[in-house]
CSV table of N, CA, C and O in Angstrom, one decimal:
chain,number,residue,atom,x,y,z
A,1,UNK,N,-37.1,25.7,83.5
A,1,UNK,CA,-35.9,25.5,82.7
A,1,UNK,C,-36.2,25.7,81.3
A,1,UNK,O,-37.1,25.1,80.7
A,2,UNK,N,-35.4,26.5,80.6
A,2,UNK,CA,-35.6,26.6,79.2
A,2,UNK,C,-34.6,26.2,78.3
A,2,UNK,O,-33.5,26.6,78.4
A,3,UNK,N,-35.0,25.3,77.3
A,3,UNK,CA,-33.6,25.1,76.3
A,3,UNK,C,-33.0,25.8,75.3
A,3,UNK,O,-33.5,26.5,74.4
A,4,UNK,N,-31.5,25.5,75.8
A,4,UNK,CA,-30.7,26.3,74.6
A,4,UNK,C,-31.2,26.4,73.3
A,4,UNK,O,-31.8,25.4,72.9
A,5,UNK,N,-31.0,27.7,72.5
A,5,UNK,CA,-30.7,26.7,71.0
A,5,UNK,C,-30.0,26.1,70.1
A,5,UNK,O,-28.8,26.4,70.2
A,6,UNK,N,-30.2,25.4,69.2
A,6,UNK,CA,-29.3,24.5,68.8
A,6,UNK,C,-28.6,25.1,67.7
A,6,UNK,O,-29.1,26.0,67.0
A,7,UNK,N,-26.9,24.6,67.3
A,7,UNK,CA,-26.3,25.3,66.8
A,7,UNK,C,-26.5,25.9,65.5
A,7,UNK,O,-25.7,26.8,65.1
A,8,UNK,N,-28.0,25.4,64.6
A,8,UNK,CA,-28.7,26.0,63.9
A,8,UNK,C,-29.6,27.2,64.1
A,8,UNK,O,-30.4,27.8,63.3
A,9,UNK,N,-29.4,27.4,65.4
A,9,UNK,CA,-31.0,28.3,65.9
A,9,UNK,C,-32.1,27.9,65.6
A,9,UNK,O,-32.8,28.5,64.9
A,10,UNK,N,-32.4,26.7,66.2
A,10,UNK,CA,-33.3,26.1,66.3
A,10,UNK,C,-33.9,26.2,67.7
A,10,UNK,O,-33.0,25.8,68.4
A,11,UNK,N,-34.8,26.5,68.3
A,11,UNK,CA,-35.4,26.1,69.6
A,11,UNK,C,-35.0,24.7,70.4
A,11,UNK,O,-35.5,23.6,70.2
A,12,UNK,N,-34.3,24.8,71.1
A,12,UNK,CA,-33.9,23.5,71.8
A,12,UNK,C,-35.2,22.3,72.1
A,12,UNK,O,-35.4,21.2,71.7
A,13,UNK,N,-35.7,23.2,72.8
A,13,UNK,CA,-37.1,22.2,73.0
A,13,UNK,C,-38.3,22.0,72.2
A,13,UNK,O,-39.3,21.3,72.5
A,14,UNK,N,-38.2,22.5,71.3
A,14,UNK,CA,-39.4,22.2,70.1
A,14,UNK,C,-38.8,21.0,69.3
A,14,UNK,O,-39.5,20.1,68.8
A,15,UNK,N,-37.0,21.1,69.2
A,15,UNK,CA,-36.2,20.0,68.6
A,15,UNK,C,-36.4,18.6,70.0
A,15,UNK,O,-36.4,17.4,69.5
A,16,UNK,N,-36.5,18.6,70.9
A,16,UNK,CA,-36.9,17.9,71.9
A,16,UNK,C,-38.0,17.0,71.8
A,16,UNK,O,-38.2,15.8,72.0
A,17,UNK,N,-38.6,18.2,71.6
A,17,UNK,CA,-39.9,17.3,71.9
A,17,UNK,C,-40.3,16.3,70.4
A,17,UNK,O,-40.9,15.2,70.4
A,18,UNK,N,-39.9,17.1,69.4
A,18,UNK,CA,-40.2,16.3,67.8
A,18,UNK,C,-39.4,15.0,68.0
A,18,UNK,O,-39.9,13.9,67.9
A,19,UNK,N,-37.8,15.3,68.6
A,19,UNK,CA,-37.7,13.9,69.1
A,19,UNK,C,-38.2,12.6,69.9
A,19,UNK,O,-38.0,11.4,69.8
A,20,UNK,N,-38.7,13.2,70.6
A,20,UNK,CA,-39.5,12.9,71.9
A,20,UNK,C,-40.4,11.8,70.8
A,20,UNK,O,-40.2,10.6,70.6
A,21,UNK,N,-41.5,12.7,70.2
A,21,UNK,CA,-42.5,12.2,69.1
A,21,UNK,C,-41.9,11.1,68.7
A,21,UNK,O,-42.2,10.0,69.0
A,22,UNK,N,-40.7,11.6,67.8
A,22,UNK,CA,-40.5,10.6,67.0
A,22,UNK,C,-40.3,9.0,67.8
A,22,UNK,O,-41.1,8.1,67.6
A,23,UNK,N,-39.0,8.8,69.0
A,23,UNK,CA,-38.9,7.8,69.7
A,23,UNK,C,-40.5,6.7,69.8
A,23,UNK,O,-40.7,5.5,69.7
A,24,UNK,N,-41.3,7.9,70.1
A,24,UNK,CA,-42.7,7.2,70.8
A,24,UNK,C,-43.4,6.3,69.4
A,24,UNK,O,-44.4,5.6,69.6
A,25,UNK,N,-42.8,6.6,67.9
A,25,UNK,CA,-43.6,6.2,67.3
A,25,UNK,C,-42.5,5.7,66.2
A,25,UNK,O,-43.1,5.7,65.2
A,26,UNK,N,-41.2,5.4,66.1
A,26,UNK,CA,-40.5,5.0,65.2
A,26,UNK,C,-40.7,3.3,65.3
A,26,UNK,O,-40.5,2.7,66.4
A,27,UNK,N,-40.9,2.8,64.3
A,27,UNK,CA,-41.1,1.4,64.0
A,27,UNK,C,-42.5,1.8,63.7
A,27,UNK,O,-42.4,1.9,62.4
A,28,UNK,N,-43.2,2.0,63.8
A,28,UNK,CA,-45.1,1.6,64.1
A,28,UNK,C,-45.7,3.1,63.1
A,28,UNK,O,-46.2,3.1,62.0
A,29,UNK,N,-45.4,4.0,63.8
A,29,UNK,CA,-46.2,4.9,62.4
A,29,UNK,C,-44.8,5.7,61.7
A,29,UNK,O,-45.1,5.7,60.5
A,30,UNK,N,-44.1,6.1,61.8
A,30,UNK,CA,-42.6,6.5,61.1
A,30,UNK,C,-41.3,5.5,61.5
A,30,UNK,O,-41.0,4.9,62.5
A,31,UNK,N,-40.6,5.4,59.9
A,31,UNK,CA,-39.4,5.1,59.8
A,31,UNK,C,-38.2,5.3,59.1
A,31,UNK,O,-37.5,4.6,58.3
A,32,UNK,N,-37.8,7.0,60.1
A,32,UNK,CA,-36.6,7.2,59.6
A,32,UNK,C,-35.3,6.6,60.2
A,32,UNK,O,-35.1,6.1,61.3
A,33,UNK,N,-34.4,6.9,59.0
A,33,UNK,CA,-32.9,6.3,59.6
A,33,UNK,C,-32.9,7.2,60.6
A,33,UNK,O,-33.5,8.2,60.8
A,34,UNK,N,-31.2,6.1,61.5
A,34,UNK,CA,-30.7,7.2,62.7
A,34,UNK,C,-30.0,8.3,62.0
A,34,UNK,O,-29.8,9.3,62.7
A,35,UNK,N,-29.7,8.2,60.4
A,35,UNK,CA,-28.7,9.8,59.9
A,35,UNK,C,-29.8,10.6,59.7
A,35,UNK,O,-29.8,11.8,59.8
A,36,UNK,N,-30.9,10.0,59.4
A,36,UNK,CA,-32.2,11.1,59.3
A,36,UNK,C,-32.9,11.4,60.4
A,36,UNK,O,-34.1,11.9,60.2
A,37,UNK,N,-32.4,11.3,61.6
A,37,UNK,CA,-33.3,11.5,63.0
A,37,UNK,C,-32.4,12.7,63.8
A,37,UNK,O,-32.8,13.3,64.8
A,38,UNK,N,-31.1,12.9,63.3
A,38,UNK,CA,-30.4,13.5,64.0
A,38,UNK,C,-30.5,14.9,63.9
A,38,UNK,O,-30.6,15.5,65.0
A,39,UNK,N,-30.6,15.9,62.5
A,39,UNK,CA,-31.3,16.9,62.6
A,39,UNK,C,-32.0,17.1,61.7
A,39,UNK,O,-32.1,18.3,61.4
A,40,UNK,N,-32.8,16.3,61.0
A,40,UNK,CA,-33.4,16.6,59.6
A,40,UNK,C,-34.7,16.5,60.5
A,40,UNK,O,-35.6,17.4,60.1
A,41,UNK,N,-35.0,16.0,61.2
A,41,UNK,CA,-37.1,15.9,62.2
A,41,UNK,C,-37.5,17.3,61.7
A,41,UNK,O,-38.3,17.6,60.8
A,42,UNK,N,-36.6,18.0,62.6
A,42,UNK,CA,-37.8,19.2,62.8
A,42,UNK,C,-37.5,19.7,61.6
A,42,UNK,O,-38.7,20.0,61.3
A,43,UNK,N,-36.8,20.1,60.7
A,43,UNK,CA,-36.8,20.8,59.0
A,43,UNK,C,-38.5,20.0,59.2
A,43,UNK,O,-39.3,20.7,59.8
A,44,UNK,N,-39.0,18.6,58.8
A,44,UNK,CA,-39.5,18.0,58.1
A,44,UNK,C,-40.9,18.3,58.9
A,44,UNK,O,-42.0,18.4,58.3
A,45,UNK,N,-40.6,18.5,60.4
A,45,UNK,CA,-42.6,19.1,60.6
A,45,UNK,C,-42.4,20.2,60.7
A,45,UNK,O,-43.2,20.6,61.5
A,46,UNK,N,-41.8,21.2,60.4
A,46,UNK,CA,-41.6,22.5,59.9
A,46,UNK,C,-42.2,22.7,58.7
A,46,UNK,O,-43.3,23.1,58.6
A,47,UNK,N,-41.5,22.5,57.9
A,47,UNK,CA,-42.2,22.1,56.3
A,47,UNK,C,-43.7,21.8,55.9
A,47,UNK,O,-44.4,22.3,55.1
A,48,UNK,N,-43.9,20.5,57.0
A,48,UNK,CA,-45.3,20.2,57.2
A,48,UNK,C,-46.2,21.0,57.8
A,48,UNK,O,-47.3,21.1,57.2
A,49,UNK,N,-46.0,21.5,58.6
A,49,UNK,CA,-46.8,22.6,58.8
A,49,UNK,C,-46.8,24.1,58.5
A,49,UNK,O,-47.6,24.9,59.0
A,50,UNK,N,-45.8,24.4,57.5
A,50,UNK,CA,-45.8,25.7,56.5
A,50,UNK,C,-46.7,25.1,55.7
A,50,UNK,O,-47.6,25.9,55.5
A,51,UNK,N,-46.9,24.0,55.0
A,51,UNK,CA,-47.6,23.2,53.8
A,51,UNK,C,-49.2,23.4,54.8
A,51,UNK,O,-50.1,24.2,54.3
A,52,UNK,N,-49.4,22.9,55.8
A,52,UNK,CA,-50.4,22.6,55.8
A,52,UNK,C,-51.0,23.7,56.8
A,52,UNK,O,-51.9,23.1,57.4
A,53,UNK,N,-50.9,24.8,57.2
A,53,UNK,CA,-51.2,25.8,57.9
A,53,UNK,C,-52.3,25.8,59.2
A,53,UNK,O,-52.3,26.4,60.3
A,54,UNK,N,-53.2,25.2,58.8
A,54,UNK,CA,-55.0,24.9,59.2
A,54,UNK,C,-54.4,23.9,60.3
A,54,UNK,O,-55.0,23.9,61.4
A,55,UNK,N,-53.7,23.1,60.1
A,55,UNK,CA,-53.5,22.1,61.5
A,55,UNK,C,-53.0,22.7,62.8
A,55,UNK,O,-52.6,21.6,63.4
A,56,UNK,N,-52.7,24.0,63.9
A,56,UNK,CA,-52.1,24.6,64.3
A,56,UNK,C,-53.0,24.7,65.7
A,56,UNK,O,-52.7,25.1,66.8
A,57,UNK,N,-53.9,24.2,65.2
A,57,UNK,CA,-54.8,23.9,66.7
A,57,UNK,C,-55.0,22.3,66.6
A,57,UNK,O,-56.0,21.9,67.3
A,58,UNK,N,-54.3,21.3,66.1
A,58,UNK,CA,-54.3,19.9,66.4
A,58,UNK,C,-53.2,19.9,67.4
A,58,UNK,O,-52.3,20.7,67.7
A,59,UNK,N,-53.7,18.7,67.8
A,59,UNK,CA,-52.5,18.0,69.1
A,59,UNK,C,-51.4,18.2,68.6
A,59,UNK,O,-51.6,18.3,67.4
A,60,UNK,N,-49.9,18.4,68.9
A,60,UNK,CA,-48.9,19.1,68.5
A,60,UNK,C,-48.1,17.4,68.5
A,60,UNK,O,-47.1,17.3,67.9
A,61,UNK,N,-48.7,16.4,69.2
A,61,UNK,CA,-47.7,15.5,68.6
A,61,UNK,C,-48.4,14.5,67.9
A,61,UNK,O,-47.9,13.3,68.0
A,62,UNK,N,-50.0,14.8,66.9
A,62,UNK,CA,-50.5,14.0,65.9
A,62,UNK,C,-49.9,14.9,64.9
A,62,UNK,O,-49.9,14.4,63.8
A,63,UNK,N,-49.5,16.0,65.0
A,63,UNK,CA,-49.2,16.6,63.7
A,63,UNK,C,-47.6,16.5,63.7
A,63,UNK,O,-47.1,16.6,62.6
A,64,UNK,N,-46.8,16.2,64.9
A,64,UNK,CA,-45.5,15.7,64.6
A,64,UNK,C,-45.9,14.8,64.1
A,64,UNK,O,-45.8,14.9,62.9
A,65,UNK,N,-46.5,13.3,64.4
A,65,UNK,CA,-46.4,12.0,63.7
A,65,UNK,C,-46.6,11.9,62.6
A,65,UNK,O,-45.8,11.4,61.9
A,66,UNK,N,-48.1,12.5,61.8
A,66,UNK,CA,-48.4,12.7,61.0
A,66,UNK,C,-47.1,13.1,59.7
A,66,UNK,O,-46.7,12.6,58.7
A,67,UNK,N,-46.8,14.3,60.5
A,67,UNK,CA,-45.6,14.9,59.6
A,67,UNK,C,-44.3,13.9,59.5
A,67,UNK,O,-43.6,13.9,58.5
A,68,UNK,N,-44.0,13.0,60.6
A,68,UNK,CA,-43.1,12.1,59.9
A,68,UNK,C,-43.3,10.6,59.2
A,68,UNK,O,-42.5,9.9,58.5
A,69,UNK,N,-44.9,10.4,59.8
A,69,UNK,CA,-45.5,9.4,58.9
A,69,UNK,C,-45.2,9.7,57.4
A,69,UNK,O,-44.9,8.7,56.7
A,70,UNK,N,-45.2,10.8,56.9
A,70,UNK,CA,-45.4,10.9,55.5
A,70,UNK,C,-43.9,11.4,54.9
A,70,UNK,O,-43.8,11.5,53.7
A,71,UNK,N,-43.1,11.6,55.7
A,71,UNK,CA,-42.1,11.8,55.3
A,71,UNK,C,-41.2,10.6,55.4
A,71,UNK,O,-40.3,10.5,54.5
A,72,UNK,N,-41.3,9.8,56.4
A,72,UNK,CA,-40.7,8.4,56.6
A,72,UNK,C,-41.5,7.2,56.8
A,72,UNK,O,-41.6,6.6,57.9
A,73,UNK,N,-42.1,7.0,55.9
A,73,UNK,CA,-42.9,5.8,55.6
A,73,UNK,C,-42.5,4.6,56.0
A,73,UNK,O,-41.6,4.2,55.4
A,74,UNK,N,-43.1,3.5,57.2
A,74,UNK,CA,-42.6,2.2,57.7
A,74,UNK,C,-42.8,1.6,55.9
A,74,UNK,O,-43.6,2.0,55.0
A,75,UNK,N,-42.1,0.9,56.0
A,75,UNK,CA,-42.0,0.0,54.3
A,75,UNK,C,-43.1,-1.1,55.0
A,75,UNK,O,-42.9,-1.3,56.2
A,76,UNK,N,-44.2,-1.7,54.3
A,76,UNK,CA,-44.8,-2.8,54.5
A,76,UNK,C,-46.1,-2.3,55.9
A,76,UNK,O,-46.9,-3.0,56.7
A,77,UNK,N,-45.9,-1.2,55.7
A,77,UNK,CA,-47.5,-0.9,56.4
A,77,UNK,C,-48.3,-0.1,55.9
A,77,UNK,O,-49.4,0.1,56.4
């Protein structure tokens, strides 16, 4: 099964799976709002990994976390 894409042309399932990421680690290593989870994720490891290029053979969901660790910082960790 393959996913649509999204009304941005975005890859359905790459936005999927960043969500995916994000769920598994919101509270503990990222903390974005729910208005910032809705489509702003994948802009934000998109970005991160235009920035950071050389990460593209790392695990694809330490470099999601990574990318929203630093974009949505837990306050007090």
């Amino acid at each position: 099964m393959q996913a649509a894409p999204t009304a941005d042309g975005a890859d359905g399932a790459a936005v999927a799976y960043v969500q995916g990421v994000a769920d598994a680690v919101q509270g503990s290593a990222a903390c974005p709002t729910p208005a910032q989870r809705s489509a702003e994720l994948p802009r934000v490891v998109q970005a991160y990994l235009a920035a950071n290029p050389g990460l593209g053979a790392q695990p694809a969901a330490a470099v999601v976390r990574d990318a929203l660790r630093r974009a949505y910082p837990c306050k007090g960790r």
